[in-house]
XYZ file of C-alpha atoms in Angstrom:
670
model
C 242.557 91.753 79.958
C 241.016 88.591 81.491
C 237.862 88.605 83.582
C 237.943 88.217 87.314
C 237.482 84.644 88.641
C 233.755 83.952 88.770
C 231.549 83.187 91.691
C 227.845 82.580 92.097
C 225.443 85.132 93.504
C 224.203 84.260 96.984
C 220.504 83.615 97.514
C 218.415 86.711 98.035
C 220.511 88.921 95.747
C 218.610 91.768 94.062
C 216.906 91.148 90.752
C 216.916 93.517 87.781
C 213.466 94.843 88.652
C 214.563 95.594 92.227
C 217.661 97.367 90.979
C 215.634 99.490 88.581
C 213.231 100.399 91.384
C 216.264 101.423 93.428
C 217.330 103.509 90.446
C 214.009 105.356 90.505
C 214.322 106.063 94.209
C 217.845 107.385 93.819
C 216.695 109.539 90.908
C 213.974 111.060 93.088
C 216.409 111.678 95.904
C 218.764 113.342 93.484
C 216.031 115.577 92.115
C 214.959 116.599 95.637
C 218.461 117.599 96.593
C 219.185 119.777 93.603
C 219.063 122.926 95.692
C 221.344 121.465 98.355
C 224.312 120.673 96.176
C 226.123 122.510 93.446
C 227.106 119.306 91.665
C 224.145 116.946 91.956
C 224.465 115.932 88.310
C 227.529 113.902 89.247
C 225.774 112.125 92.100
C 222.347 111.215 90.832
C 222.986 107.547 91.610
C 225.789 106.283 93.795
C 226.733 102.956 92.200
C 229.233 101.985 94.895
C 226.723 102.623 97.671
C 224.465 99.855 96.438
C 226.837 97.025 97.396
C 225.462 94.852 94.623
C 226.774 91.316 95.077
C 228.826 89.668 92.322
C 226.887 88.275 89.377
C 226.704 84.892 87.706
C 229.935 84.416 85.726
C 229.621 84.851 81.961
C 232.445 85.666 79.576
C 231.648 86.795 76.035
C 234.812 86.603 73.961
C 235.324 87.547 70.335
C 238.507 86.872 68.434
C 239.853 88.090 65.085
C 236.514 89.335 63.784
C 236.638 90.351 60.141
C 233.669 91.530 58.135
C 233.626 92.772 54.541
C 230.918 93.775 52.122
C 230.965 93.876 48.337
C 230.036 97.196 46.796
C 228.689 97.241 43.254
C 228.907 100.311 41.099
C 225.471 101.678 40.217
C 226.187 102.176 36.542
C 228.704 99.403 36.008
C 228.061 95.832 35.035
C 231.142 94.154 36.463
C 232.809 96.877 38.503
C 232.803 95.887 42.188
C 234.867 96.713 45.228
C 235.249 95.174 48.662
C 234.998 97.335 51.758
C 236.308 96.003 55.054
C 234.140 97.105 57.972
C 235.875 95.061 60.681
C 239.529 94.095 60.522
C 240.909 91.643 63.125
C 238.977 92.943 66.138
C 239.207 90.989 69.387
C 238.068 91.493 72.958
C 235.916 90.154 75.751
C 233.255 91.249 78.184
C 232.187 89.762 81.495
C 228.933 89.775 83.411
C 228.695 92.911 85.508
C 230.690 94.861 82.909
C 229.791 97.543 80.429
C 231.817 97.235 77.240
C 231.651 100.437 75.205
C 232.706 100.676 71.560
C 234.039 104.120 70.730
C 235.000 105.725 67.450
C 234.206 108.373 64.911
C 231.318 108.031 62.467
C 232.094 105.187 60.066
C 234.673 103.618 62.365
C 232.674 100.368 62.605
C 230.960 100.740 65.986
C 227.483 99.625 64.898
C 228.972 96.914 62.688
C 230.824 95.401 65.654
C 227.674 95.489 67.812
C 225.683 93.840 65.006
C 228.388 91.208 64.473
C 228.399 90.272 68.166
C 224.584 90.158 68.194
C 224.480 87.873 65.134
C 222.806 90.493 62.949
C 225.203 90.356 60.005
C 225.541 87.795 57.214
C 227.272 84.813 58.796
C 228.963 83.805 55.571
C 230.724 87.184 55.441
C 231.828 87.192 59.084
C 235.110 85.558 59.984
C 236.405 84.928 63.484
C 234.595 83.571 66.518
C 232.170 84.778 69.159
C 231.921 82.551 72.223
C 230.081 82.657 75.515
C 231.876 80.697 78.205
C 233.715 78.888 75.437
C 230.625 77.909 73.416
C 230.183 79.322 69.908
C 226.859 81.185 70.124
C 226.667 82.383 66.517
C 226.236 78.877 65.134
C 222.878 78.381 66.870
C 219.835 80.406 67.833
C 220.868 80.450 71.478
C 222.006 84.060 71.345
C 218.473 85.176 70.403
C 217.142 83.656 73.618
C 219.664 85.018 76.066
C 220.166 88.487 74.585
C 218.291 91.661 73.728
C 219.084 94.371 71.194
C 218.136 98.023 71.648
C 218.243 99.933 68.379
C 219.283 103.548 68.042
C 216.105 104.698 66.313
C 212.613 104.608 67.803
C 210.741 101.945 65.843
C 207.296 101.864 67.389
C 203.668 101.892 66.322
C 202.707 105.565 66.399
C 199.124 104.996 67.523
C 200.017 102.955 70.624
C 200.792 104.513 73.977
C 204.079 103.799 75.761
C 202.258 101.584 78.252
C 200.547 99.612 75.482
C 203.829 99.229 73.584
C 205.567 97.810 76.654
C 202.587 95.629 77.491
C 202.529 94.079 74.034
C 206.300 93.511 74.309
C 205.768 91.691 77.587
C 202.988 89.599 76.021
C 205.413 88.446 73.335
C 208.495 87.859 75.475
C 206.908 86.503 78.660
C 204.999 83.235 79.028
C 201.217 83.135 79.358
C 201.583 81.658 82.850
C 202.910 84.986 84.130
C 200.131 87.171 85.478
C 199.318 90.530 83.956
C 200.379 92.317 87.124
C 203.791 90.658 86.925
C 204.108 91.628 83.287
C 203.226 95.204 84.160
C 206.260 95.391 86.439
C 208.744 94.809 83.621
C 210.394 97.120 81.014
C 211.359 96.479 77.382
C 214.271 94.414 78.657
C 211.362 92.118 79.284
C 212.990 88.757 79.812
C 216.024 90.088 81.750
C 218.670 88.989 79.226
C 222.171 87.744 79.910
C 223.615 89.865 77.094
C 222.267 93.322 76.248
C 223.360 95.073 73.035
C 222.681 98.787 72.550
C 223.411 100.914 69.495
C 224.261 104.424 70.731
C 221.674 104.581 73.560
C 222.785 108.110 74.530
C 222.367 109.567 71.041
C 220.358 112.796 71.094
C 220.400 113.112 74.900
C 221.865 115.905 76.947
C 224.765 115.224 79.313
C 222.633 114.601 82.415
C 220.147 112.257 80.758
C 222.934 110.395 78.959
C 224.674 109.911 82.298
C 221.473 108.607 83.906
C 220.945 106.143 81.029
C 224.432 104.708 81.494
C 223.806 104.491 85.249
C 220.733 102.357 84.569
C 222.815 100.209 82.216
C 225.395 99.821 84.973
C 222.711 98.499 87.290
C 221.502 96.102 84.621
C 225.052 94.821 84.227
C 225.394 94.390 87.984
C 222.224 92.295 88.037
C 224.117 89.614 86.129
C 224.177 90.826 82.527
C 226.813 91.712 79.976
C 226.144 95.155 78.525
C 227.755 95.979 75.179
C 227.029 99.331 73.603
C 228.349 101.743 71.026
C 228.798 105.342 72.049
C 229.957 108.336 70.079
C 231.793 110.497 72.602
C 231.206 109.800 76.320
C 231.699 112.458 78.958
C 234.236 112.018 81.758
C 231.625 110.854 84.287
C 230.168 108.338 81.827
C 233.698 107.067 81.212
C 233.975 106.356 84.941
C 231.026 103.950 84.679
C 232.516 101.944 81.830
C 234.501 98.798 82.575
C 235.949 98.079 79.136
C 236.532 100.237 76.126
C 237.293 99.474 72.490
C 238.285 102.337 70.212
C 237.922 101.651 66.500
C 239.440 103.377 63.507
C 238.273 102.289 60.049
C 237.299 98.885 61.400
C 240.571 98.296 63.276
C 241.074 98.250 67.026
C 243.410 101.004 68.240
C 242.677 100.483 71.946
C 241.160 97.651 73.960
C 241.120 97.681 77.719
C 239.983 99.483 80.824
C 239.297 103.227 80.420
C 241.566 103.735 83.422
C 244.490 102.550 81.277
C 243.966 105.197 78.589
C 246.417 107.757 80.095
C 249.222 105.233 80.437
C 248.463 103.776 76.994
C 248.821 107.077 75.171
C 251.756 108.075 77.357
C 253.604 104.893 76.354
C 252.664 105.588 72.740
C 254.396 108.950 72.977
C 251.307 111.157 73.115
C 250.598 111.841 76.795
C 247.173 113.269 77.603
C 247.434 116.865 78.850
C 246.012 117.699 82.253
C 242.335 118.725 82.349
C 241.903 117.325 78.861
C 238.886 115.097 78.208
C 240.400 111.655 77.686
C 238.004 110.462 74.990
C 238.138 113.749 73.109
C 241.927 113.554 73.088
C 241.841 109.935 71.906
C 239.403 110.618 69.072
C 241.256 113.765 67.985
C 244.526 111.833 67.867
C 242.932 109.012 65.855
C 241.435 111.472 63.366
C 244.803 113.191 63.025
C 246.506 109.868 62.323
C 243.790 108.902 59.823
C 244.520 112.006 57.796
C 248.154 111.037 57.389
C 249.112 109.172 54.192
C 250.012 105.469 54.124
C 247.580 104.412 56.845
C 248.690 106.686 59.646
C 246.887 104.606 62.281
C 248.898 101.450 61.459
C 251.536 102.349 64.043
C 248.852 102.828 66.708
C 247.205 99.500 65.786
C 250.514 97.647 66.051
C 251.346 99.367 69.332
C 247.925 98.363 70.717
C 248.590 94.709 69.843
C 251.923 94.722 71.680
C 250.507 96.623 74.622
C 247.586 94.163 74.903
C 249.975 91.220 75.127
C 251.895 92.927 77.919
C 248.745 93.759 79.896
C 247.320 90.265 79.372
C 250.487 88.583 80.602
C 250.633 90.818 83.673
C 246.939 90.352 84.595
C 247.154 86.590 84.096
C 250.091 86.431 86.474
C 248.221 88.464 89.101
C 244.785 86.845 88.904
C 245.729 83.286 88.075
C 243.938 81.085 85.548
C 240.335 81.699 84.562
C 237.969 79.223 86.169
C 234.803 80.103 84.341
C 231.746 77.901 84.586
C 230.390 75.991 81.631
C 227.650 77.759 79.719
C 225.050 75.267 80.918
C 225.970 75.804 84.563
C 226.026 79.573 84.177
C 222.621 79.693 82.446
C 221.098 77.378 85.059
C 222.342 79.702 87.789
C 220.933 82.750 85.985
C 217.532 81.154 85.406
C 217.342 80.206 89.066
C 217.748 83.908 89.904
C 214.863 84.958 87.668
C 216.673 85.868 84.465
C 215.521 84.676 81.050
C 211.925 84.555 82.205
C 210.727 83.540 78.733
C 210.584 80.112 80.156
C 213.457 77.742 79.342
C 216.057 76.394 81.729
C 219.717 76.211 80.889
C 219.586 72.474 80.183
C 216.635 72.944 77.848
C 218.409 75.745 76.024
C 221.554 73.791 75.471
C 219.969 70.452 74.662
C 219.006 71.561 71.167
C 220.787 73.800 68.703
C 217.590 75.092 67.161
C 216.326 76.197 70.605
C 212.635 76.333 71.424
C 213.053 80.014 71.973
C 209.500 81.346 71.806
C 207.811 82.201 75.065
C 204.302 81.394 73.826
C 202.584 79.030 71.372
C 201.907 80.189 67.842
C 198.148 80.585 68.350
C 198.660 82.942 71.296
C 201.209 84.970 69.302
C 198.732 85.282 66.453
C 196.045 86.520 68.823
C 198.309 89.161 70.418
C 199.597 90.352 67.044
C 196.067 90.636 65.693
C 194.997 92.509 68.809
C 197.875 94.981 68.438
C 197.242 95.419 64.732
C 193.519 95.998 65.270
C 194.149 98.552 68.011
C 196.601 100.435 65.832
C 194.233 100.217 62.843
C 191.129 101.377 64.742
C 192.987 104.492 65.848
C 193.587 105.461 62.231
C 190.005 105.700 60.932
C 191.122 108.089 58.210
C 192.733 105.159 56.381
C 189.534 103.111 56.395
C 187.492 106.195 55.572
C 189.750 107.080 52.669
C 189.378 103.634 51.105
C 185.598 103.637 51.503
C 185.399 107.187 50.162
C 187.481 106.148 47.150
C 185.219 103.237 46.233
C 182.129 105.377 46.853
C 183.322 108.102 44.488
C 184.284 105.473 41.919
C 180.944 103.733 42.346
C 178.907 106.919 41.934
C 180.937 107.878 38.872
C 180.300 104.491 37.262
C 176.629 104.584 38.286
C 176.068 107.898 36.548
C 178.018 106.968 33.429
C 176.492 103.477 33.030
C 172.997 104.293 34.345
C 170.426 101.547 33.624
C 172.043 99.793 30.677
C 169.625 98.102 28.286
C 169.856 94.741 26.541
C 170.771 96.090 23.126
C 174.039 95.396 21.288
C 175.253 98.776 22.486
C 174.182 97.943 26.053
C 176.046 94.629 25.889
C 179.216 96.376 24.748
C 178.895 98.950 27.514
C 178.504 96.171 30.080
C 181.777 94.683 28.845
C 183.564 98.025 29.204
C 181.988 98.509 32.651
C 183.441 95.236 33.918
C 186.745 95.941 32.224
C 186.975 99.082 34.359
C 185.583 97.646 37.602
C 187.932 94.683 38.012
C 191.253 96.575 37.620
C 189.904 99.314 39.887
C 189.494 96.798 42.718
C 193.166 95.901 42.431
C 194.453 99.438 42.035
C 192.498 100.472 45.139
C 194.723 98.043 47.064
C 197.881 100.001 46.288
C 197.430 101.839 49.586
C 198.759 98.641 51.195
C 202.228 99.267 49.725
C 203.554 101.454 52.558
C 201.784 99.508 55.321
C 204.316 96.711 55.714
C 207.259 98.868 54.627
C 206.529 101.123 57.604
C 206.282 98.107 59.903
C 209.242 96.290 58.357
C 211.899 97.384 60.834
C 209.595 96.779 63.783
C 209.043 93.255 62.478
C 212.777 92.693 61.935
C 213.642 94.002 65.383
C 211.035 91.891 67.152
C 211.722 88.664 65.264
C 215.506 89.109 65.510
C 215.214 87.921 69.105
C 212.280 85.559 68.632
C 209.526 87.712 70.091
C 207.159 85.771 67.813
C 207.190 83.499 64.783
C 207.096 84.773 61.228
C 204.126 82.512 60.539
C 202.194 84.106 63.416
C 202.848 87.545 61.963
C 201.685 86.578 58.469
C 198.560 84.795 59.726
C 197.566 87.669 62.019
C 198.266 90.196 59.264
C 195.995 88.237 56.928
C 193.225 87.727 59.465
C 193.075 91.420 60.299
C 193.211 92.444 56.639
C 190.209 90.326 55.614
C 187.501 92.094 57.661
C 188.822 95.477 56.522
C 187.795 94.602 52.963
C 184.149 93.774 53.731
C 182.806 97.329 53.971
C 184.389 98.600 50.711
C 183.118 95.518 48.866
C 179.520 95.921 50.044
C 179.537 99.691 49.497
C 180.838 99.450 45.931
C 178.552 96.556 44.979
C 175.488 98.238 46.454
C 176.102 101.453 44.537
C 176.808 99.911 41.132
C 174.792 96.685 40.889
C 171.281 98.147 40.920
C 172.030 101.471 39.256
C 173.796 99.928 36.279
C 171.126 97.281 35.972
C 173.202 94.144 36.293
C 171.660 90.714 35.978
C 170.883 88.025 38.542
C 168.727 89.594 41.240
C 169.720 88.943 44.868
C 171.695 85.835 43.964
C 173.640 87.732 41.317
C 174.206 90.611 43.770
C 175.530 88.218 46.416
C 178.017 86.711 43.971
C 178.953 90.204 42.760
C 179.857 91.183 46.341
C 181.897 87.999 46.779
C 183.940 88.468 43.610
C 184.643 92.120 44.476
C 185.729 91.025 47.957
C 187.913 88.289 46.466
C 189.475 90.847 44.124
C 190.261 93.151 47.044
C 191.752 90.217 48.962
C 193.851 89.047 46.027
C 195.029 92.580 45.225
C 195.948 93.315 48.852
C 197.890 90.042 49.016
C 200.002 90.629 45.921
C 200.747 94.215 46.974
C 201.729 93.027 50.455
C 204.029 90.401 48.933
C 205.716 92.982 46.706
C 206.272 95.309 49.673
C 207.778 92.373 51.569
C 210.297 91.754 48.789
C 211.065 95.394 47.941
C 211.495 97.612 51.029
C 211.588 100.774 48.903
C 208.166 102.429 48.559
C 208.744 103.840 45.078
C 210.091 100.543 43.730
C 207.157 98.676 45.243
C 204.662 101.048 43.651
C 206.387 100.779 40.283
C 206.499 96.970 40.314
C 202.908 96.625 41.572
C 201.491 99.023 38.971
C 203.501 97.406 36.176
C 202.439 93.887 37.137
C 198.763 94.856 37.289
C 199.048 96.603 33.922
C 200.480 93.445 32.333
C 197.734 91.384 33.958
C 195.128 93.728 32.493
C 196.649 93.525 29.022
C 196.613 89.727 28.976
C 193.481 89.087 31.044
C 191.324 88.538 27.964
C 189.603 91.894 27.562
C 191.881 93.722 25.167
C 192.876 90.509 23.381
C 190.783 87.342 23.461
C 192.482 84.221 24.728
C 192.549 82.614 21.262
C 194.402 85.674 19.934
C 197.124 85.791 22.613
C 200.515 84.605 21.261
C 201.469 81.163 22.464
C 204.624 82.473 24.147
C 202.513 84.803 26.346
C 199.761 82.313 27.123
C 201.450 81.375 30.437
C 201.037 84.959 31.659
C 197.364 84.892 30.722
C 196.811 82.050 33.175
C 198.704 83.738 36.026
C 196.985 87.064 35.460
C 195.216 88.124 38.652
C 192.581 89.926 36.597
C 191.637 86.988 34.361
C 189.554 85.073 36.869
C 187.525 87.893 38.477
C 186.924 89.374 35.003
C 185.579 86.079 33.694
C 183.564 85.588 36.886
C 181.630 88.850 36.569
C 181.008 88.244 32.853
C 179.645 84.773 33.524
C 177.502 86.152 36.366
C 176.098 88.744 33.957
C 175.740 86.891 30.656
C 175.358 83.195 31.478
C 171.625 83.129 30.729
C 170.557 81.486 27.424
C 167.124 83.113 27.617
C 168.539 86.630 27.763
C 168.853 88.193 24.308
C 171.150 91.062 23.341
C 170.641 91.136 19.559
C 167.117 90.857 18.107
C 166.085 91.030 14.466
C 167.204 94.209 12.733
C 169.551 95.065 15.680
C 172.074 92.823 13.968
C 172.686 95.622 11.465
C 173.493 98.248 14.130
C 176.951 99.663 13.752
C 177.316 98.500 10.149
C 176.906 100.164 6.743
C 173.388 98.786 6.599
C 172.530 100.600 9.816
C 171.414 103.624 7.790
C 168.862 101.661 5.771
C 165.187 102.146 6.650
C 163.506 99.699 9.003
C 161.393 98.237 6.187
C 164.556 97.685 4.177
C 166.165 95.933 7.116
C 163.158 93.650 7.489
C 163.392 92.656 3.843
C 167.102 91.941 4.271
C 166.283 89.709 7.256
C 163.750 87.727 5.216
C 166.237 87.334 2.374
C 168.897 86.231 4.829
C 166.460 83.779 6.422
C 165.609 82.269 3.057
C 169.311 81.795 2.350
C 169.779 80.099 5.731
C 166.465 78.213 5.377
C 165.386 79.677 8.703
C 162.626 82.096 9.536
C 164.096 85.328 10.884
C 161.813 88.144 12.044
C 162.208 91.365 14.023
C 161.738 89.446 17.277
C 164.146 86.607 16.485
C 167.055 86.444 18.966
C 170.326 86.382 17.071
C 172.759 86.613 20.021
C 172.288 85.489 23.623
C 174.477 86.046 26.658
C 176.031 82.631 26.143
C 176.997 83.670 22.618
C 178.756 86.732 24.023
C 180.717 84.551 26.464
C 181.752 82.255 23.617
C 182.806 85.281 21.597
C 185.014 86.357 24.549
C 186.433 82.779 24.735
C 185.060 82.375 28.268
C 184.057 78.743 28.154
C 186.515 76.845 30.360
C 185.475 77.642 33.957
C 182.315 78.343 35.906
C 181.888 81.558 37.859
C 182.358 79.699 41.155
C 185.586 78.170 39.900
C 186.812 81.680 39.079
C 185.792 82.883 42.547
C 187.705 80.129 44.384
C 190.751 80.618 42.180
C 190.721 84.356 42.966
C 190.624 83.594 46.692
C 193.363 80.989 46.218
C 195.556 83.544 44.424
C 195.329 85.771 47.486
C 196.295 82.858 49.718
C 199.169 81.942 47.398
C 200.659 85.428 47.593
C 200.312 85.391 51.387
C 202.379 82.205 51.423
C 204.941 83.893 49.187
C 204.904 86.835 51.606
C 205.708 84.424 54.433
C 208.717 82.987 52.614
C 209.877 86.478 51.621
C 209.936 87.437 55.303
C 211.367 84.123 56.454
C 214.375 84.186 54.153
C 214.652 87.940 53.738
C 215.186 88.647 57.439
C 217.973 86.174 58.100
C 221.362 87.637 58.968
C 220.382 91.108 57.839
C 221.644 94.256 59.469
C 218.567 96.150 60.634
């Protein structure tokens, strides 16, 4: 059924904000008159009484859409099957119209909405989607001129409704717009030309569902195309719809005006009984046909195709040829009326396929994202408190176990085991970051799907806010353990100890964040993160010295996140040639000779010295800290080199996180 011939809105026509204010006033009037009428629920808003002038002419047409996905068997290696979610679906929607997609669960309603919104894999979608004749799926233009309202509430739990909407306006509206102007707008912030909604009435009672569709009708009349999926509309909601598509297993069994439903089913040989809900009858008939063998709905699909051709020919004869404007002209007219307030004019939008579609510069986006993240984080002090409490308990445990270690061979060995426990603990404490991004993932995908902000801005702000969170745990842990264990270096050594712990936290948080960006499943992310850290610990150089690691695993030794902080703390502790850990007879500790009397040990030292032609006494230093480092094969890098490499590893995984988000979010159904 073709759209009506277009015409431009006259100057002074109501904007979306004015219409929504009207909606509020009508709602109040309706609520005040509840006691005066027995049927106020049917007259909450009188759409016809508004006399909304015609909108700017847009025609969104989609032809022969087909979309299939490949299903792989869980326990098979080569067993796959192809499931068709959309099968030759066509239709169109005009500005001022509400196009509703109807069907049972699994019929393909959400898939069709996602396909029209460009939220499915383009390589798997066949057919065309055009706006005023221009293919909008081949560029980013659709992201600029449309909005997508998801079925589920995906919001930050610690932000109020006002704050959530205000942050949305900060992202979607330019900085030049005053805060008071931003406060006037809803989550349809930039007044889009095309609005997609996935079951907006789901979970609502009849009255509230009706009021939602009334608001959508006003949005459409302000110059937008509204396309939504709906499960089973009531009769009064059906009266507000302009176009209806009924799907059955991905195929279109009806496409046209809801007013044509009675005649359609009557011509098909199944007239709708009087006082029967039209949509209930249609869905019941479709379900009945689906249960029949040999594709029972095929006859209805074929009848719909023939019936569509008849209706199209008749409407074309009555209305004449379509004289739609070009997309550039239509967008220019819409922008002049205040739509698409994110900033670009129609000529700017169409002059480049990549589309400069962000309302604000990257630096401003980063600031707003960081502000939102900080506000959400500050309101969850239990998370920060839990991390600090964890490192405090760990620190006190280590302090009591390794209290005031001495400079004996046994003390040196205990220092090695202390550091071998401390460094992995810093990384394992970062595992609480696993669910952080996974919980935010769908918010991120929803907001970036329509270019609310850049992926780079999100990653930078996420990193900037993460870094100060790690300062307190680092200082707390270092302060508890450094002095009580008796580590070396004084204030300078303590300062470096804090830095390397902080760098370990930063590196661990980065790798965990990257893993959660690649694997959206919490359990899988935990399993991969724990396994990777375990392998890093095995090959870091503590359990097996570098010169004993097999050549075919040496590459993993050098990418081990634990190698560099472990070497850094050992160098900070033992890199002092004047500090002795084995003196005189202490060389016999832990050997068979350890049970010999002290006088016997002294004699053995003298005999050994004579053999080596070197005087060895009870006070002779036989092993310094540098000797211990050489024994651990830690001779290649300085402690500062290890520190910078640890920081760089964190930065490297943040870059990988960026690319994981950049490529992982493209053409994904979310």
